[in-house]
Short mmCIF file of C-alpha atoms in Angstrom, two decimals:
data_model
loop_
_atom_site.label_atom_id
_atom_site.label_comp_id
_atom_site.label_asym_id
_atom_site.label_seq_id
_atom_site.Cartn_x
_atom_site.Cartn_y
_atom_site.Cartn_z
CA MET V 28 0.37 -0.09 0.39
CA LYS V 29 0.91 3.35 -0.98
CA ILE V 30 0.56 6.66 0.58
CA ASP V 31 1.11 10.42 -1.00
CA PHE V 32 0.97 12.68 0.80
CA ASN V 33 1.51 15.15 -2.13
CA GLU V 34 -1.42 14.24 -3.50
CA ILE V 35 -2.91 14.34 -0.37
CA GLU V 36 -4.65 18.82 0.45
CA GLU V 37 -3.59 20.32 3.62
CA ILE V 38 -6.57 21.29 5.94
CA LYS V 39 -6.41 23.95 8.38
CA ILE V 40 -7.67 23.12 12.06
CA PRO V 41 -8.38 26.41 14.59
CA HIS V 42 -7.98 25.56 18.14
CA MET V 43 -7.60 22.41 17.62
CA ASN V 44 -8.66 19.54 20.63
CA ASN V 45 -8.54 23.59 22.25
CA GLY V 46 -6.03 24.44 21.34
CA ASP V 47 -3.94 27.64 21.00
CA GLY V 48 -3.95 28.99 16.93
CA GLU V 49 -4.05 25.73 14.44
CA THR V 50 -3.30 23.10 13.45
CA ILE V 51 -2.84 22.09 9.54
CA ALA V 52 -2.99 18.88 8.60
CA LYS V 53 -2.87 15.76 5.37
CA MET V 54 -4.86 13.37 6.60
CA GLU V 55 -4.94 9.27 5.20
CA VAL V 56 -7.86 7.04 6.64
CA ASN V 57 -8.19 3.90 5.30
CA GLU V 58 -8.99 0.11 7.36
CA ILE V 59 -5.14 0.26 8.78
CA GLY V 60 -5.76 2.97 10.49
CA ARG V 61 -4.78 6.38 10.44
CA PHE V 62 -2.16 8.54 8.89
CA ILE V 63 -1.12 12.19 9.25
CA GLU V 64 1.70 14.66 8.30
CA THR V 65 1.26 17.42 11.25
CA ARG V 66 2.34 21.26 11.23
CA ILE V 67 2.41 23.73 14.02
CA PRO V 68 2.94 27.17 13.70
CA PRO V 69 5.32 28.52 15.97
CA GLY V 70 2.59 29.36 18.88
CA SER V 71 0.47 27.10 18.39
CA SER V 72 -1.09 23.90 20.01
CA ILE V 73 -2.69 21.37 20.24
CA GLY V 74 -4.84 20.59 23.15
CA LEU V 75 -5.29 18.65 25.71
CA HIS V 76 -7.48 15.28 24.44
CA LYS V 77 -8.20 11.53 25.84
CA GLN V 78 -6.52 9.06 23.17
CA GLU V 79 -10.07 6.73 22.94
CA SER V 80 -9.29 4.98 19.25
CA ASN V 81 -6.06 3.31 19.81
CA ASN V 82 -1.91 3.85 20.96
CA ASP V 83 -0.93 7.41 19.35
CA ILE V 84 2.28 7.43 17.60
CA ASN V 85 3.89 10.51 16.60
CA TYR V 86 8.31 10.93 14.78
CA ILE V 87 8.99 14.14 15.30
CA ILE V 88 11.05 15.48 11.78
CA GLU V 89 11.21 19.41 12.11
CA GLY V 90 11.27 21.90 14.40
CA GLN V 91 11.18 21.83 18.57
CA GLY V 92 8.20 21.10 21.20
CA GLU V 93 6.85 19.47 24.37
CA ALA V 94 4.61 17.14 24.55
CA ILE V 95 2.34 16.72 28.20
CA CYS V 96 1.10 12.79 28.15
CA ASP V 97 -0.46 12.29 31.37
CA ASP V 98 1.13 15.01 33.01
CA GLU V 99 4.62 14.37 32.28
CA LYS V 100 6.92 16.85 30.00
CA GLU V 101 8.43 15.04 27.06
CA ILE V 102 11.07 17.39 24.76
CA LEU V 103 10.19 17.13 21.28
CA ARG V 104 12.49 17.70 18.51
CA PRO V 105 14.07 15.49 15.24
CA GLY V 106 14.34 12.43 15.46
CA VAL V 107 12.21 11.86 18.37
CA VAL V 108 9.17 9.72 18.70
CA HIS V 109 6.56 10.61 21.20
CA VAL V 110 3.88 7.75 21.96
CA CYS V 111 0.47 8.16 23.79
CA PRO V 112 -1.43 5.26 25.20
CA LYS V 113 -4.28 4.38 24.59
CA ASN V 114 -6.79 6.31 27.01
CA SER V 115 -4.00 8.18 27.92
CA SER V 116 -4.05 12.37 27.87
CA HIS V 117 -1.81 14.90 25.91
CA SER V 118 -1.13 17.98 24.20
CA ILE V 119 1.96 18.29 21.98
CA ILE V 120 3.07 22.61 22.14
CA ASN V 121 4.70 24.62 19.82
CA THR V 122 7.90 25.41 22.33
CA GLY V 123 10.14 26.99 18.58
CA ASP V 124 10.34 29.53 16.69
CA LYS V 125 9.67 27.51 12.80
CA ASP V 126 6.86 25.19 12.27
CA LEU V 127 7.04 21.67 14.70
CA VAL V 128 6.53 18.97 12.03
CA PHE V 129 5.48 15.14 13.29
CA PHE V 130 4.49 12.15 11.59
CA THR V 131 1.64 10.22 13.13
CA ILE V 132 0.34 6.42 13.05
CA VAL V 133 -3.32 5.48 14.57
CA PRO V 134 -3.60 1.54 14.30
CA LYS V 135 -6.71 0.20 14.07
#
């Protein structure tokens, strides 16, 4: 199976999960799960939310940020993987001066 994110249209989500600013994403949903390329501009965040469907696996590609998962802070930078286990709560915040870019997989 091939997913070409060059062919997927971006969507802008203001105040995603009551976070600050906006989140820009490209998403493919299929029988295997959700595959999401996400960009969070400086000063923006994905608000605190419960991960109900499955584990949320985020690989950081560019930028700097912070994840808060079940009240524990994790520093995000390129090459880091942040995993929010199913039934945990987390948020992702861009703490840098350029876009925080990451790829997310949520298996079914």
